[in-house]
Coordinates of N, CA, C and O in Angstrom, one line a residue:
X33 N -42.9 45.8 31.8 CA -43.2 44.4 31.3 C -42.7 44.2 29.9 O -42.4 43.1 29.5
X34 N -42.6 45.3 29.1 CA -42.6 45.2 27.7 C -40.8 45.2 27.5 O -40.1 44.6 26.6
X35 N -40.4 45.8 28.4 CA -38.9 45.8 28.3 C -38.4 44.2 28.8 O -37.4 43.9 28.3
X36 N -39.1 43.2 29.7 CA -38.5 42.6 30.3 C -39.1 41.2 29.0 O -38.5 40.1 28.8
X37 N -40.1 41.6 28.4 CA -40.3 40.7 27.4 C -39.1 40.8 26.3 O -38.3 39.9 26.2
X38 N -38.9 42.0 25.4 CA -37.9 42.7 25.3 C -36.4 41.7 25.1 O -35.6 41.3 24.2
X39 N -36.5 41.6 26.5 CA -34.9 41.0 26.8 C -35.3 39.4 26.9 O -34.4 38.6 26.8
X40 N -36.3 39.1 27.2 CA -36.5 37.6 26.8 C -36.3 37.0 25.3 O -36.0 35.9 24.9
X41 N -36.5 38.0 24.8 CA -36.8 37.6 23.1 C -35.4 37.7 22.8 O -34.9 36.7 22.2
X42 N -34.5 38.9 23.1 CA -33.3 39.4 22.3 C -32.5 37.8 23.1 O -31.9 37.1 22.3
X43 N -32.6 37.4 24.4 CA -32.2 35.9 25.4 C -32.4 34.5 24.2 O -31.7 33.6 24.0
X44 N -33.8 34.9 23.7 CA -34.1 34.0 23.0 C -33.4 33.6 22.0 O -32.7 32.6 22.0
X45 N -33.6 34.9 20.6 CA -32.6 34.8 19.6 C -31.3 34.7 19.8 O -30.5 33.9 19.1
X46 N -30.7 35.6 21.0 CA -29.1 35.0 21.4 C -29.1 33.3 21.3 O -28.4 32.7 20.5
X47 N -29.7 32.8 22.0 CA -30.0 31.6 22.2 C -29.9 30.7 20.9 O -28.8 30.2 20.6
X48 N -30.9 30.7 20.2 CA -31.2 30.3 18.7 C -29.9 30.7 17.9 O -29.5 29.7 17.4
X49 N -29.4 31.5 17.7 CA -28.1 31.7 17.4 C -27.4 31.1 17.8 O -26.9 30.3 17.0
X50 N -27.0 31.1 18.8 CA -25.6 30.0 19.3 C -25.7 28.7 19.0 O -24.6 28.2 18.8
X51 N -27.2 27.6 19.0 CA -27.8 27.0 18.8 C -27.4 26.6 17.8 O -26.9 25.5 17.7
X52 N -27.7 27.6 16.7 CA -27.6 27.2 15.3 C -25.9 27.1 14.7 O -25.3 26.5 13.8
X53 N -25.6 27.9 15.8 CA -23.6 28.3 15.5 C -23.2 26.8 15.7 O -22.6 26.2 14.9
X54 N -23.7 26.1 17.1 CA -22.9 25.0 17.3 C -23.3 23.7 16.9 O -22.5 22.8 17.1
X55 N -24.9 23.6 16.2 CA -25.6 22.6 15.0 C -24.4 22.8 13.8 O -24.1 21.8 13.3
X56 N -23.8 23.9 13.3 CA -23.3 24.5 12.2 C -21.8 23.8 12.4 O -21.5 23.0 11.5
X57 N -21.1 24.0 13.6 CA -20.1 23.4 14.0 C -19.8 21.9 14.0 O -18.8 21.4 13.5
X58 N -21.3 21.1 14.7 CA -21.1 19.9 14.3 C -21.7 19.1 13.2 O -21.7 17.9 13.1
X59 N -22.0 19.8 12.5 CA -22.1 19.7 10.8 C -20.7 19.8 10.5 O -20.0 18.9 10.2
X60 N -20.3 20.9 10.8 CA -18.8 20.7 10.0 C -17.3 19.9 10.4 O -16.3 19.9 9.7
X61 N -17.6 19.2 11.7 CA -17.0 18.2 12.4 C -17.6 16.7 11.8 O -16.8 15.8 11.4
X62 N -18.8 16.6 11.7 CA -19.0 15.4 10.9 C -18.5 15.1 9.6 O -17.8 14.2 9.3
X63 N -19.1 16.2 8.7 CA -18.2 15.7 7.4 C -16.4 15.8 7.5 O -15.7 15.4 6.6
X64 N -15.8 16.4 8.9 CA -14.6 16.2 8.7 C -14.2 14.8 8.8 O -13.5 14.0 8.3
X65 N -14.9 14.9 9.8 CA -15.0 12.7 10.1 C -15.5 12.1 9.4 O -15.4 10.9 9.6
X66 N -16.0 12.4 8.4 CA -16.3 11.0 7.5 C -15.2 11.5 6.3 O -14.7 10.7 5.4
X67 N -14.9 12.7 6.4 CA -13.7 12.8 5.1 C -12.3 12.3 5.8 O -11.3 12.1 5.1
X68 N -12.3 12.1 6.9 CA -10.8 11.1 7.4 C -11.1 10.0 7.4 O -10.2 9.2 7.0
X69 N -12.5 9.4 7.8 CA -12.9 7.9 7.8 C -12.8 8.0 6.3 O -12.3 6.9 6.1
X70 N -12.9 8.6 4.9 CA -12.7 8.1 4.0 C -11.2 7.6 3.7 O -10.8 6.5 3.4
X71 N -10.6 8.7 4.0 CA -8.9 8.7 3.7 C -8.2 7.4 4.9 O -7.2 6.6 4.6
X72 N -8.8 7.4 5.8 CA -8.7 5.9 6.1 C -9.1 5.1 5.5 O -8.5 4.2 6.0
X73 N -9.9 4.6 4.7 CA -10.7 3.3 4.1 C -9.6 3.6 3.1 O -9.1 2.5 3.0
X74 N -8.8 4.6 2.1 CA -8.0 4.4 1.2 C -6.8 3.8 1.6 O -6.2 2.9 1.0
X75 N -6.2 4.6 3.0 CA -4.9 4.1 3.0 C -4.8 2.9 3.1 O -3.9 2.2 2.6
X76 N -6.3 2.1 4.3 CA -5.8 0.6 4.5 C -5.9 -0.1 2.9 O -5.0 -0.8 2.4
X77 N -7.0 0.2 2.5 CA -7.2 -0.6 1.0 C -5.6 -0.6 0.1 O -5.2 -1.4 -0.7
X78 N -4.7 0.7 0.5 CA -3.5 0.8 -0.6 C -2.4 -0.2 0.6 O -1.6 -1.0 0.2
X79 N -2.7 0.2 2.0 CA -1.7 -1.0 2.6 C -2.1 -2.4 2.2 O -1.1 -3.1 2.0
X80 N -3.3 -2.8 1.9 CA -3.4 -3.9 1.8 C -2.6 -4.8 0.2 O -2.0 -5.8 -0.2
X81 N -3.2 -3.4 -0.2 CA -2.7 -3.9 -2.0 C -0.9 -4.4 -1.8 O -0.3 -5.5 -2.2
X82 N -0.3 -3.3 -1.1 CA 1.1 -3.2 -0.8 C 1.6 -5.0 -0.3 O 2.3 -5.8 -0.9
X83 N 0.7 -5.0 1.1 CA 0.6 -6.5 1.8 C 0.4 -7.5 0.7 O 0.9 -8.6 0.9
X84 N -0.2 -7.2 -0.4 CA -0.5 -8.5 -1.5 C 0.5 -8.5 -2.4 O 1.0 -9.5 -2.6
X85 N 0.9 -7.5 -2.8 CA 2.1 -7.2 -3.5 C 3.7 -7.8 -3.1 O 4.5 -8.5 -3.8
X86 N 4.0 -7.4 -2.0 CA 4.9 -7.8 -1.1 C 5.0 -9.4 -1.0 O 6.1 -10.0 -1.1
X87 N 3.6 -10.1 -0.8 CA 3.3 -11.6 -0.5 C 4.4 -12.0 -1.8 O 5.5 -12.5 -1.8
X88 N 3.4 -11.4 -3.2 CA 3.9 -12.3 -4.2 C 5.1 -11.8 -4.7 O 5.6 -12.2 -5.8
X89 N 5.8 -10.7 -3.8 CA 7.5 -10.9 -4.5 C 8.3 -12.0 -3.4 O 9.2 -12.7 -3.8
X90 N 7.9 -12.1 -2.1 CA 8.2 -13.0 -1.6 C 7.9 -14.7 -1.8 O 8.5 -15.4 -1.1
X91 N 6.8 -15.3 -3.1 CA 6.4 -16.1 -3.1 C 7.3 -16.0 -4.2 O 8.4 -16.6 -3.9
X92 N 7.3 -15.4 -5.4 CA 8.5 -15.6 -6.7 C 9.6 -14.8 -6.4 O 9.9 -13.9 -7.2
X93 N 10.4 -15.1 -5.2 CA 11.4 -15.0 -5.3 C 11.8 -16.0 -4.2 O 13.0 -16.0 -4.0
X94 N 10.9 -17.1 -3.3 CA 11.1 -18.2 -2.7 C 11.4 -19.4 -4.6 O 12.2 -20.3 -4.9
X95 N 10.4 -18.9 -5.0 CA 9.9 -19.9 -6.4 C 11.7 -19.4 -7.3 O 12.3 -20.4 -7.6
X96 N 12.2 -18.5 -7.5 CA 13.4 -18.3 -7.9 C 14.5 -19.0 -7.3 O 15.2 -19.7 -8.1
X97 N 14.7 -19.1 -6.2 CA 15.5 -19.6 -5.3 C 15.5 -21.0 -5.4 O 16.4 -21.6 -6.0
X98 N 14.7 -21.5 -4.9 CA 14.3 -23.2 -5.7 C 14.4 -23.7 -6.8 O 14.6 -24.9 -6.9
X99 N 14.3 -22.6 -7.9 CA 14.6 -23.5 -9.4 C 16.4 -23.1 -9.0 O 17.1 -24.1 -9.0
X100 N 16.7 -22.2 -8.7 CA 17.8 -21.9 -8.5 C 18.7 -22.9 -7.8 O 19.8 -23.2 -8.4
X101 N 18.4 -23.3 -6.8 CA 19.0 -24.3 -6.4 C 18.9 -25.8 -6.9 O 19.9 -26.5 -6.7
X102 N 17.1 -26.4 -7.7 CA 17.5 -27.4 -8.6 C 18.5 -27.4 -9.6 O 19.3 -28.3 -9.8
X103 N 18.3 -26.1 -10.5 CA 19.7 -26.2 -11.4 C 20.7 -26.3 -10.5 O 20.9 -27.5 -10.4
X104 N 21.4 -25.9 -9.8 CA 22.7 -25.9 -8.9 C 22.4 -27.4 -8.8 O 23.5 -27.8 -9.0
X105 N 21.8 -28.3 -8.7 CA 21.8 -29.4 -7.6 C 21.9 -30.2 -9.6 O 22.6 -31.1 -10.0
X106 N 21.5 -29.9 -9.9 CA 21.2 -30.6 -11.5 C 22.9 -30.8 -11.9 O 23.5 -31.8 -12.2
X107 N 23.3 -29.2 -11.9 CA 24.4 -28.9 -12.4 C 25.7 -29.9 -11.7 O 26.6 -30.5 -12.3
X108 N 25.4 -29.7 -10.3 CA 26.7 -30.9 -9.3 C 26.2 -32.7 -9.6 O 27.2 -33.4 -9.5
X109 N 25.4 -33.1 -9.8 CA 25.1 -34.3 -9.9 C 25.6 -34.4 -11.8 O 26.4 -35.3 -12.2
X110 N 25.2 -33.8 -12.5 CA 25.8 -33.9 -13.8 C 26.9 -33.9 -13.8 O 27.4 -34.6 -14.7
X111 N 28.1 -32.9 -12.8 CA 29.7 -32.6 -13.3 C 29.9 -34.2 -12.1 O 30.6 -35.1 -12.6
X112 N 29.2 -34.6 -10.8 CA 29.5 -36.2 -10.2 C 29.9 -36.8 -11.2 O 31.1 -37.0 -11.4
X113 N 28.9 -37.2 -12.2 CA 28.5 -37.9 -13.0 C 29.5 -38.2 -13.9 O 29.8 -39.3 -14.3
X114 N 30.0 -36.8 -14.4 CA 30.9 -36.7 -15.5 C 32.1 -37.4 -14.8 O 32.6 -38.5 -15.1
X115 N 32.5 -36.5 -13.8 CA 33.7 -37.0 -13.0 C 33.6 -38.8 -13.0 O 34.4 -39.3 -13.8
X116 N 33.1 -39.5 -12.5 CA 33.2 -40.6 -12.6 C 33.4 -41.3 -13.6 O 34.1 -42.3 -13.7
X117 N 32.9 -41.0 -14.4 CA 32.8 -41.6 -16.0 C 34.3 -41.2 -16.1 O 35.1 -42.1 -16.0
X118 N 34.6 -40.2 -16.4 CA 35.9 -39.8 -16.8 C 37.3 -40.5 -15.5 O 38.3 -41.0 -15.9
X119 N 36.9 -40.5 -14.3 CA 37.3 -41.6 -13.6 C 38.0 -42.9 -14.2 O 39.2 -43.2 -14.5
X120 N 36.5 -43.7 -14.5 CA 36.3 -45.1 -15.0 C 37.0 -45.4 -16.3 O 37.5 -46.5 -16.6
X121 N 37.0 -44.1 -17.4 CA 37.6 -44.3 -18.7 C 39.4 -44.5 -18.2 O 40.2 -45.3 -18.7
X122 N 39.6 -43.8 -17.4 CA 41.4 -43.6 -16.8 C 41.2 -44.5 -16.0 O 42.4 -44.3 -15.7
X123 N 40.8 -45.6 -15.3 CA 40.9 -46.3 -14.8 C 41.2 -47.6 -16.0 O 42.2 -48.4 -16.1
X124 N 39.9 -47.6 -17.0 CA 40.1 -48.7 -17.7 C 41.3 -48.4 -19.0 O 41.7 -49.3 -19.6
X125 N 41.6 -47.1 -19.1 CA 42.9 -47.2 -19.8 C 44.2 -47.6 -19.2 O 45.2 -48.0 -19.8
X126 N 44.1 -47.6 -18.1 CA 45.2 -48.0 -17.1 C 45.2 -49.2 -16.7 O 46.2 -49.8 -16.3
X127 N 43.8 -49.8 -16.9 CA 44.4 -51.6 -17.2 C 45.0 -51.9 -18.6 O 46.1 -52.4 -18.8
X128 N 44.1 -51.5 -19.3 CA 44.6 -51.6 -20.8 C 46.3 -51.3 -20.9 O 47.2 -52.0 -21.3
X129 N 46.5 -50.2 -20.4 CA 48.3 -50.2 -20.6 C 48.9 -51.1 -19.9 O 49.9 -51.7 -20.2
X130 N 48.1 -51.4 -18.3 CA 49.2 -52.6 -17.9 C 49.0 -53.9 -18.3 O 49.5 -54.7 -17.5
X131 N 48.2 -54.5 -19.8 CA 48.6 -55.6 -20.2 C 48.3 -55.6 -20.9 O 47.3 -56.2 -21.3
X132 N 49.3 -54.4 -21.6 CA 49.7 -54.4 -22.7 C 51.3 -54.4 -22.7 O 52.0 -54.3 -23.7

């Protein structure tokens, strides 16, 4: 009897041991998962920064483009402008010589 209690007990502590080996295990599975769930919560926060970043070189450099093209549009309506005028002055010296 005493041997078969014996091997109940040494059954038991085997038991309790392994028990404790694989509580031990997923202790150390959890903090691995929340130390990746961390390193996820950084990378999206740094994609995101990137995503905001990205917006506003795309927004000042739509905003570049635009002033860019009003001067262009400033610049050809000013040389029209001149052209005509300088037109009109050779037009009215060319009456002027013919009656003269």
């Amino acid at each position: 009897l005493r041997a078969c209690q014996e091997q109940v007990d040494t059954a038991k502590h085997l038991q309790e041991a392994k028990l404790q080996e694989v509580e031990a295990q997923a202790m150390r599975m959890q903090r691995e998962l929340d130390s990746l769930r961390a390193k996820l919560a950084e990378e999206q926060a740094h994609a995101t920064r990137l995503e905001q970043a990205l917006h506003q070189m795309r927004v000042s450099h739509a905003r570049q483009i635009d002033q860019i093209r009003l001067e262009a549009d400033a610049d050809s309506t000013a040389a029209l402008m001149e052209a005509h005028t300088t037109a009109a002055q050779l037009r009215e010296q060319q009456l002027q010589q013919l009656r003269a």
